[in-house]
PDB file of C-alpha atoms in Angstrom:
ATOM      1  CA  UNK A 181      56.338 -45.993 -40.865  1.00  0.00           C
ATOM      2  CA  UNK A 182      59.843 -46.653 -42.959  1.00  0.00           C
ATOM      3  CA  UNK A 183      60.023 -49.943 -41.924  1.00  0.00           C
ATOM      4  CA  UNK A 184      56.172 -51.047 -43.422  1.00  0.00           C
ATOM      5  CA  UNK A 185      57.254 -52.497 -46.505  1.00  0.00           C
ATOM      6  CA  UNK A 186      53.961 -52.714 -48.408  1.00  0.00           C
ATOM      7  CA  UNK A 187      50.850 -50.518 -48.466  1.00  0.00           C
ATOM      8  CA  UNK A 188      49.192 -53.381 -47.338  1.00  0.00           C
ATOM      9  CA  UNK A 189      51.119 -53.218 -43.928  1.00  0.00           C
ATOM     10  CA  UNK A 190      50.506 -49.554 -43.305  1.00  0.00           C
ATOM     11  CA  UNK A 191      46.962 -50.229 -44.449  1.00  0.00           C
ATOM     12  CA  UNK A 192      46.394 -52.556 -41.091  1.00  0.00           C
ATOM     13  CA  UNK A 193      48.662 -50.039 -38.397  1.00  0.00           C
ATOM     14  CA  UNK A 194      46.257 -47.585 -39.254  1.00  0.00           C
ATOM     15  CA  UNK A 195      43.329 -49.604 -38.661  1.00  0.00           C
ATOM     16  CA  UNK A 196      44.724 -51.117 -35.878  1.00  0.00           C
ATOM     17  CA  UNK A 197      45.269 -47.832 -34.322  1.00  0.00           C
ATOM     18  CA  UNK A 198      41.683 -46.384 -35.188  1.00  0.00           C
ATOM     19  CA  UNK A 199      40.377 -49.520 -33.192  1.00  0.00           C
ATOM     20  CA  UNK A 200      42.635 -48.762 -30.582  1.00  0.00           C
ATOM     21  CA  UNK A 201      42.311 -45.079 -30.453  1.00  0.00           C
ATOM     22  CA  UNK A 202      39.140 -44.328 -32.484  1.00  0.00           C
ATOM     23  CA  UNK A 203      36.668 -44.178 -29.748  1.00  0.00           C
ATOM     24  CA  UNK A 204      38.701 -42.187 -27.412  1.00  0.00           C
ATOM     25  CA  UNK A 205      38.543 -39.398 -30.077  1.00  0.00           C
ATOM     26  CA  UNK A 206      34.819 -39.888 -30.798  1.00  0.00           C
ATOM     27  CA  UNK A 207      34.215 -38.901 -27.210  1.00  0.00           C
ATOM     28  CA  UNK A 208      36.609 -36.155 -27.517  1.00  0.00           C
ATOM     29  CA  UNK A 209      34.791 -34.209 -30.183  1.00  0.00           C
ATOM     30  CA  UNK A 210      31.574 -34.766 -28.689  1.00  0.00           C
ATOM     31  CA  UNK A 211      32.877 -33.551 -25.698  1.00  0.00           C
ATOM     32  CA  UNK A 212      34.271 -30.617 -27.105  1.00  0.00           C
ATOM     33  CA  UNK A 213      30.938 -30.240 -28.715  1.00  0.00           C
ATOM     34  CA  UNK A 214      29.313 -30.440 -25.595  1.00  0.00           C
ATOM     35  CA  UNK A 215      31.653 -28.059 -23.470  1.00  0.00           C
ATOM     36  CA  UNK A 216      30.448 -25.665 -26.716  1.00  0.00           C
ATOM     37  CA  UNK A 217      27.211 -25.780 -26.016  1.00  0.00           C
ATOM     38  CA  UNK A 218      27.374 -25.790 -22.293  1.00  0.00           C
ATOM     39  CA  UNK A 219      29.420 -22.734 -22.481  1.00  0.00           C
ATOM     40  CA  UNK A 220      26.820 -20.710 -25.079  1.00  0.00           C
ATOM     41  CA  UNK A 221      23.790 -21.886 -22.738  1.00  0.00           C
ATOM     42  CA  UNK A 222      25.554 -20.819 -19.652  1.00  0.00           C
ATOM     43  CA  UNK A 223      26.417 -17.108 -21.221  1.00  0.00           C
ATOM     44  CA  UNK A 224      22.757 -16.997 -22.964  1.00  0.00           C
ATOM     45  CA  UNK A 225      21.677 -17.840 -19.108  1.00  0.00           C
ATOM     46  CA  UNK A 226      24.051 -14.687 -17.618  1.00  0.00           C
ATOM     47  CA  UNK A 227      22.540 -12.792 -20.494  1.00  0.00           C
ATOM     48  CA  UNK A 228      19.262 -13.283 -19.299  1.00  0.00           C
ATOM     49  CA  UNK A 229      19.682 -13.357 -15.837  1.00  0.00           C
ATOM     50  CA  UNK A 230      21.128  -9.552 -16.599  1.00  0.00           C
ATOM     51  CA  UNK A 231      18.703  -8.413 -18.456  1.00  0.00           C
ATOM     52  CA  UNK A 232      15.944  -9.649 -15.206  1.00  0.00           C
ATOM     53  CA  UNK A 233      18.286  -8.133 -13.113  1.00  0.00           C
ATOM     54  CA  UNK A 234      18.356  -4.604 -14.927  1.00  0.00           C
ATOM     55  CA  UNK A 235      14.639  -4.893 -15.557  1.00  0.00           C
ATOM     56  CA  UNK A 236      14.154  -4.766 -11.680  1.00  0.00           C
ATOM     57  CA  UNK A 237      16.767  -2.588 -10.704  1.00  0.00           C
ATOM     58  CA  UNK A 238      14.624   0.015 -13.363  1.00  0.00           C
ATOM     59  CA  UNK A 239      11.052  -0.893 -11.437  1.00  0.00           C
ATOM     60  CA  UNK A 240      12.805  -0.118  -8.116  1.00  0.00           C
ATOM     61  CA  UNK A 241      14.134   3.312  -9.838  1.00  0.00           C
ATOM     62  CA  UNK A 242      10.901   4.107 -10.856  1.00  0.00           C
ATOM     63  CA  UNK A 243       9.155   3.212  -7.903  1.00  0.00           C
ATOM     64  CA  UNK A 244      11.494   5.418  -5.451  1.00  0.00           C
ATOM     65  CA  UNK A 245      11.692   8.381  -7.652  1.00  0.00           C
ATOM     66  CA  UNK A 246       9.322  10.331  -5.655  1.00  0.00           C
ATOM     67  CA  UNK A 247      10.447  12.331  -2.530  1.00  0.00           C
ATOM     68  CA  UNK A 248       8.281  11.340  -0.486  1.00  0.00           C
ATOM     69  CA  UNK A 249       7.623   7.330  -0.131  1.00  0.00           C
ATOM     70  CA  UNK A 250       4.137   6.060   1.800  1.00  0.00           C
ATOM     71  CA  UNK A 251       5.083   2.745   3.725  1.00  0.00           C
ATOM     72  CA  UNK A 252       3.599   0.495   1.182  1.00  0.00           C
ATOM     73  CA  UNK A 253       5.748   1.922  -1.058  1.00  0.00           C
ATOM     74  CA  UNK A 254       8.735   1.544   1.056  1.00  0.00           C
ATOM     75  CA  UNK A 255       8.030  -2.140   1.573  1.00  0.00           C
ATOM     76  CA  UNK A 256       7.210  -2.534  -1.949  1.00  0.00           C
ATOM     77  CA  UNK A 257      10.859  -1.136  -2.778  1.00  0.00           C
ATOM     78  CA  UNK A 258      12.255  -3.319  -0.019  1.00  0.00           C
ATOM     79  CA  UNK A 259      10.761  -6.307  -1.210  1.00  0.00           C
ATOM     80  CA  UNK A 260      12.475  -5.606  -5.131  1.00  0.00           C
ATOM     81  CA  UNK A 261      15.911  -5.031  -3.121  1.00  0.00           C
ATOM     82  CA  UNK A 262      15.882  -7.991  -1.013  1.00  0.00           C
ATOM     83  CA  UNK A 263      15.010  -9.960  -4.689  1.00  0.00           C
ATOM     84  CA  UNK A 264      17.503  -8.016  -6.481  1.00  0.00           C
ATOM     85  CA  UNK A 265      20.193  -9.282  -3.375  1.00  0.00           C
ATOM     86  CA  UNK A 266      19.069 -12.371  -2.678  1.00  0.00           C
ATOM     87  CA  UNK A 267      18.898 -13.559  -6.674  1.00  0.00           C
ATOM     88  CA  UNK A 268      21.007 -11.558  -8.596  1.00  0.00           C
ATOM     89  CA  UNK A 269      23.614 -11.017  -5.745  1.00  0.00           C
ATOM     90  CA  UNK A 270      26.524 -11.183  -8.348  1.00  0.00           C
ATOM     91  CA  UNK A 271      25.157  -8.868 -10.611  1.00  0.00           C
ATOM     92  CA  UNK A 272      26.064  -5.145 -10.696  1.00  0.00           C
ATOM     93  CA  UNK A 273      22.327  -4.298 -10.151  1.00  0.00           C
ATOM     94  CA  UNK A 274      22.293  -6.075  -6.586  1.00  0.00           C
ATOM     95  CA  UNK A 275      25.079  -3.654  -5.511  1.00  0.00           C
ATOM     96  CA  UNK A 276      23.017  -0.683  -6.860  1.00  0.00           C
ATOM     97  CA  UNK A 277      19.926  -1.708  -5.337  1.00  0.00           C
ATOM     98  CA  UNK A 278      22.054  -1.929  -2.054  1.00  0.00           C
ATOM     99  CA  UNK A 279      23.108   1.722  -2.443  1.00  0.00           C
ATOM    100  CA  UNK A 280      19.777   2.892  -3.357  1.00  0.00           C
ATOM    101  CA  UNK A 281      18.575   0.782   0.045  1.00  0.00           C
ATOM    102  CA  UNK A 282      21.311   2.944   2.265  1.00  0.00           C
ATOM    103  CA  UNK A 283      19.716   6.073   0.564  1.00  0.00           C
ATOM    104  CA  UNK A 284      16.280   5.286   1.376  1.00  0.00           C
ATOM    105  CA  UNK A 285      17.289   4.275   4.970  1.00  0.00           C
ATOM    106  CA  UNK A 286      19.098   7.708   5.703  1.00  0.00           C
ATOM    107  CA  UNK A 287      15.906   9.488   4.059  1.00  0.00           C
ATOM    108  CA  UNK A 288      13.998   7.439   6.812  1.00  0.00           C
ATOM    109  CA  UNK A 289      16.367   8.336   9.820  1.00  0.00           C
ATOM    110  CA  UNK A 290      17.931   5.034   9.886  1.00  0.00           C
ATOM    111  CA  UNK A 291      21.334   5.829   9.663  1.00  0.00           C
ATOM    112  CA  UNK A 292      22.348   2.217  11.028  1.00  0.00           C
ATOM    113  CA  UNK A 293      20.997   0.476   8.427  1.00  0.00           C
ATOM    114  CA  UNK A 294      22.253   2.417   5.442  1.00  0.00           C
ATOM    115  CA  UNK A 295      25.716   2.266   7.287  1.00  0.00           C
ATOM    116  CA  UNK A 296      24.928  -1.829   7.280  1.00  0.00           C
ATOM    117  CA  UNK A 297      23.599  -1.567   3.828  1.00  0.00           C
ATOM    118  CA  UNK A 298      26.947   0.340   2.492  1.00  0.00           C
ATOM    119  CA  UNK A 299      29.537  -2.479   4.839  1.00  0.00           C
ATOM    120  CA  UNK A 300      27.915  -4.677   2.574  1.00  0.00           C
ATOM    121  CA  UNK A 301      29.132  -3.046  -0.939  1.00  0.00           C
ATOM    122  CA  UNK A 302      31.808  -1.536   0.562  1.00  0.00           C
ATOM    123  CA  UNK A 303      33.435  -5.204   1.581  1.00  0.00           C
ATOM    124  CA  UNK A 304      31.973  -7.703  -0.908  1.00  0.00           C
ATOM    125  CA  UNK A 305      31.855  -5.277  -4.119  1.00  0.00           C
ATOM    126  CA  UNK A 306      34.664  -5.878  -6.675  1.00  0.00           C
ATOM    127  CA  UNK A 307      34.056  -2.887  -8.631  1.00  0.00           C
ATOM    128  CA  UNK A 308      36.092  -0.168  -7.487  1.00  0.00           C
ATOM    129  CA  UNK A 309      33.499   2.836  -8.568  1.00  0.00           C
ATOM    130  CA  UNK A 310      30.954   1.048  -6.591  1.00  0.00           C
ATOM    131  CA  UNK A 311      32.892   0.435  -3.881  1.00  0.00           C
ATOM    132  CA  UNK A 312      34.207   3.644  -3.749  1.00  0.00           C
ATOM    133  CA  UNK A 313      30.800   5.035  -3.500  1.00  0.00           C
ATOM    134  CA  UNK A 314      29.629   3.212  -0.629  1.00  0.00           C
ATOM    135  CA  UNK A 315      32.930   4.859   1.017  1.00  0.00           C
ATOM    136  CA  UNK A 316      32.158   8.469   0.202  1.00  0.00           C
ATOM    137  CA  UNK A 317      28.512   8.213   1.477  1.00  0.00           C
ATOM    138  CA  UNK A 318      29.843   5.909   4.569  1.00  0.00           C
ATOM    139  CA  UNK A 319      31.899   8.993   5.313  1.00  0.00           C
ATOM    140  CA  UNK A 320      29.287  11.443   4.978  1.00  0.00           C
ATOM    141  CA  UNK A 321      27.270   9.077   7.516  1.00  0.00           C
ATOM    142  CA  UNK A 322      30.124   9.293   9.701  1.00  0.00           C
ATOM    143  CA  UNK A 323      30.803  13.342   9.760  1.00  0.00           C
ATOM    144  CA  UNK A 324      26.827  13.543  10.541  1.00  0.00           C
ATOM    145  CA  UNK A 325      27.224  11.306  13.217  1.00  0.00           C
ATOM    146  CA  UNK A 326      29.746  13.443  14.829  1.00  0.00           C
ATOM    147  CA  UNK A 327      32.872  10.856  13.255  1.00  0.00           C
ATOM    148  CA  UNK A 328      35.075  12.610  11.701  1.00  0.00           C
ATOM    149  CA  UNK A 329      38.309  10.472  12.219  1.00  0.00           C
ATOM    150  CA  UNK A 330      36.330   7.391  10.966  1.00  0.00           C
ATOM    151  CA  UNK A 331      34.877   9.579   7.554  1.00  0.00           C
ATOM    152  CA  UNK A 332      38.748  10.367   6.956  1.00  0.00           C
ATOM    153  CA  UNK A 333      39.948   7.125   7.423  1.00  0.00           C
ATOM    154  CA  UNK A 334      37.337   6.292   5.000  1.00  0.00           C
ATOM    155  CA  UNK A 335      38.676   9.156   2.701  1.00  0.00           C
ATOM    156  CA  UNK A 336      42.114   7.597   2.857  1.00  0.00           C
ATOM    157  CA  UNK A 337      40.902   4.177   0.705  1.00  0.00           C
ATOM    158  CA  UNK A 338      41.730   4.158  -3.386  1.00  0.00           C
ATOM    159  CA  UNK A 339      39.234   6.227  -4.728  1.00  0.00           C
ATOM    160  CA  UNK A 340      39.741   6.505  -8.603  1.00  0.00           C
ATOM    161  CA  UNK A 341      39.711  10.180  -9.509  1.00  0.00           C
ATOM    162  CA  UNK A 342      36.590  10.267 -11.183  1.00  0.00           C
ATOM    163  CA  UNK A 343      35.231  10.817  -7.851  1.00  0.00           C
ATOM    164  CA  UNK A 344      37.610  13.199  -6.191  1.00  0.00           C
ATOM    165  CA  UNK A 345      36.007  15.994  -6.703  1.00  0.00           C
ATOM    166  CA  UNK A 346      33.767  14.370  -4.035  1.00  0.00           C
ATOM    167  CA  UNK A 347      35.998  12.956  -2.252  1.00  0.00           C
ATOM    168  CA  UNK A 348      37.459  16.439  -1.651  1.00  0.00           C
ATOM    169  CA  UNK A 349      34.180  17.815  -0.821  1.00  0.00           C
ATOM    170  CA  UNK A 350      32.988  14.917   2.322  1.00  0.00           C
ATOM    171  CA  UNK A 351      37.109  15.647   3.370  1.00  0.00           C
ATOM    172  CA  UNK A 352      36.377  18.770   3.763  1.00  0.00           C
ATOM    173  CA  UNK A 353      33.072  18.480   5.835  1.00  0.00           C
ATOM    174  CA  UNK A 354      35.267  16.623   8.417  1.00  0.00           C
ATOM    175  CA  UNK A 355      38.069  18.641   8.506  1.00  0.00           C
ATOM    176  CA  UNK A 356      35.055  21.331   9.561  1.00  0.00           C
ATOM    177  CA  UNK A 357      33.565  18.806  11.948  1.00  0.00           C
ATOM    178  CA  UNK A 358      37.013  18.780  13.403  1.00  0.00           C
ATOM    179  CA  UNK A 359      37.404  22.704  14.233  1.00  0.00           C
ATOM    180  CA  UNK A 360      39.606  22.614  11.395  1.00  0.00           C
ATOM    181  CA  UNK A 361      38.683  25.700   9.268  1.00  0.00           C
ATOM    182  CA  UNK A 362      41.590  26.252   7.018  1.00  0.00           C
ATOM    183  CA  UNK A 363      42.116  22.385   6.278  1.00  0.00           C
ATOM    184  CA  UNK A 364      38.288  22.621   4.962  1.00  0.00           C
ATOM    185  CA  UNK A 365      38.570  25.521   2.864  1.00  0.00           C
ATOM    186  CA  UNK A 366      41.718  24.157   1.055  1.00  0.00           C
ATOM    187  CA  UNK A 367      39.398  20.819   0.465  1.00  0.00           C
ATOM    188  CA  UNK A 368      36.625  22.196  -0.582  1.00  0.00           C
ATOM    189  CA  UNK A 369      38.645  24.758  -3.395  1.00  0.00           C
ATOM    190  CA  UNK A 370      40.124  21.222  -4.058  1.00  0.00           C
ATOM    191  CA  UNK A 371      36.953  19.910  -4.740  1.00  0.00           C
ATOM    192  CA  UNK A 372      35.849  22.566  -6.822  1.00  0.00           C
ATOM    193  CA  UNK A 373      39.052  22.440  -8.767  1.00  0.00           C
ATOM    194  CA  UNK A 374      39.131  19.082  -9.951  1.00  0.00           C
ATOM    195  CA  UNK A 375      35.168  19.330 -10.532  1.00  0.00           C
ATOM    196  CA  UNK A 376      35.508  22.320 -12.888  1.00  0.00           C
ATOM    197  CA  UNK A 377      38.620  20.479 -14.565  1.00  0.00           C
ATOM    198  CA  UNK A 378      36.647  17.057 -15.016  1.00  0.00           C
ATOM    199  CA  UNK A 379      33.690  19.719 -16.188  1.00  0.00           C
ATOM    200  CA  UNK A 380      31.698  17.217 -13.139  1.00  0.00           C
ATOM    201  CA  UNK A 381      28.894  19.383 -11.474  1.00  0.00           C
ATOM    202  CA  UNK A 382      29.541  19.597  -7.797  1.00  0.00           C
ATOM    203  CA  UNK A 383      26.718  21.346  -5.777  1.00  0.00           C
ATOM    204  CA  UNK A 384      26.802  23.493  -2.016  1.00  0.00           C
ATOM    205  CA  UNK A 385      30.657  23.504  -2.312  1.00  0.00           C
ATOM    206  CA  UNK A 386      30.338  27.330  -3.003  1.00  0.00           C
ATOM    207  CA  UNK A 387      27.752  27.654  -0.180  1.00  0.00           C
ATOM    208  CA  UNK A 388      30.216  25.858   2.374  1.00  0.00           C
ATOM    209  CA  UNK A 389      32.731  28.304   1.123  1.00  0.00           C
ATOM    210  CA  UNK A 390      30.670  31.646   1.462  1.00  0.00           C
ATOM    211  CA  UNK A 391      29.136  30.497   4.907  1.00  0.00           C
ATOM    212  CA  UNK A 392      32.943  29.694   6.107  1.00  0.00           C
ATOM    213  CA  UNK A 393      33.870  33.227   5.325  1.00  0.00           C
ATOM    214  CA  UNK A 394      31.043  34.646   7.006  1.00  0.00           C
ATOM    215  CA  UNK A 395      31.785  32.679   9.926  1.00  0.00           C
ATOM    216  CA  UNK A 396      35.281  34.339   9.967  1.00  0.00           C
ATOM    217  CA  UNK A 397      33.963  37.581   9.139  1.00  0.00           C
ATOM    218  CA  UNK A 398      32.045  37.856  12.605  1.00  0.00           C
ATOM    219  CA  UNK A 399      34.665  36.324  14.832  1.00  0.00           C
TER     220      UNK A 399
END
């Protein structure tokens, strides 16, 4: 611009420029604009497509809470899981719903599918807790179907501490399964160590406990 010599001069670069340039920016802001907009209607669609996903994941809460499901029922339920996997199948609900399916199956003596139903979380969740979750109740599957190698193998993935107490307690069920009395007891008094530190509840550890010393008491 030091070598314009007049106001005049610098008067026509810059509307030369803007003719040359001017458009180019145009589009740019309303571009901009638009990638603005597209990005609030794409999270105000993930809002919403939450909040349907929580608002079945509740009705299929509510509709298993009883004991004891009749078989319309149990379709009913199936029919909500299969919607909350097929259309929400990125959501944390989906993965949930899954879990809830695996507990339903086992409650219906179909211990293949809730193993199938658990695979699934346990290889395509990303969320460690959840994922962790299907592992522990994988294992249990495992110990009751006479497994224990494959339920501590399962044991042995990264499962944050929040759950150890639990983790402790299934280890110790196949350490039992294995003949392997003292290896359970130190488990479970693991397991009731870390639950009583993390103040967690952990139920029938005490049982396991009092029925392994009895079992020792009469051999």
């Amino acid at each position: 611009m030091a070598e314009l010599r007049s106001e005049e001069e610098q008067l026509e670069v810059v509307k030369r420029w803007w003719k040359e340039n001017g458009t180019s920016l145009i589009a740019g802001a309303v571009l901009a604009a638009a990638g603005v907009f597209g990005w609030n209607a794409w999270q105000n669609y993930q809002e919403g497509k939450s909040e349907a996903a929580s608002a079945r994941y509740q009705q299929l809460i509510n509709m298993t809470a009883g004991t004891t499901l009749e078989e319309d029922q149990l379709s009913a339920a199936q029919a909500l899981i299969d919607e909350l996997t097929d259309d929400y199948g990125n959501t944390l609900y989906a993965e949930l719903a899954q879990l809830l399916e695996a507990r339903l199956a086992v409650q219906q003596g179909d211990l293949s599918a809730a193993k199938q139903a658990l695979q699934d979380v346990a290889s395509n969740s990303s969320r460690r807790y959840v994922q962790s979750l299907a592992w522990l109740r994988l294992a249990r599957i495992e110990v009751a179907e006479g497994n224990p190698e494959a339920a501590l193998a399962l044991l042995d993935q990264p499962i944050p501490d929040a759950l150890a107490a639990q983790q402790a307690n299934v280890r110790g069920d196949a350490f039992l399964a294995q003949n392997q009395p003292e290896q359970a007891r130190d488990a479970w008094q693991t397991a009731q160590s870390i639950a009583q530190t993390q103040n967690q509840p952990l139920y029938g550890v005490q049982f396991k406990l009092d029925d392994l010393g009895a079992e020792e008491a009469t051999q």
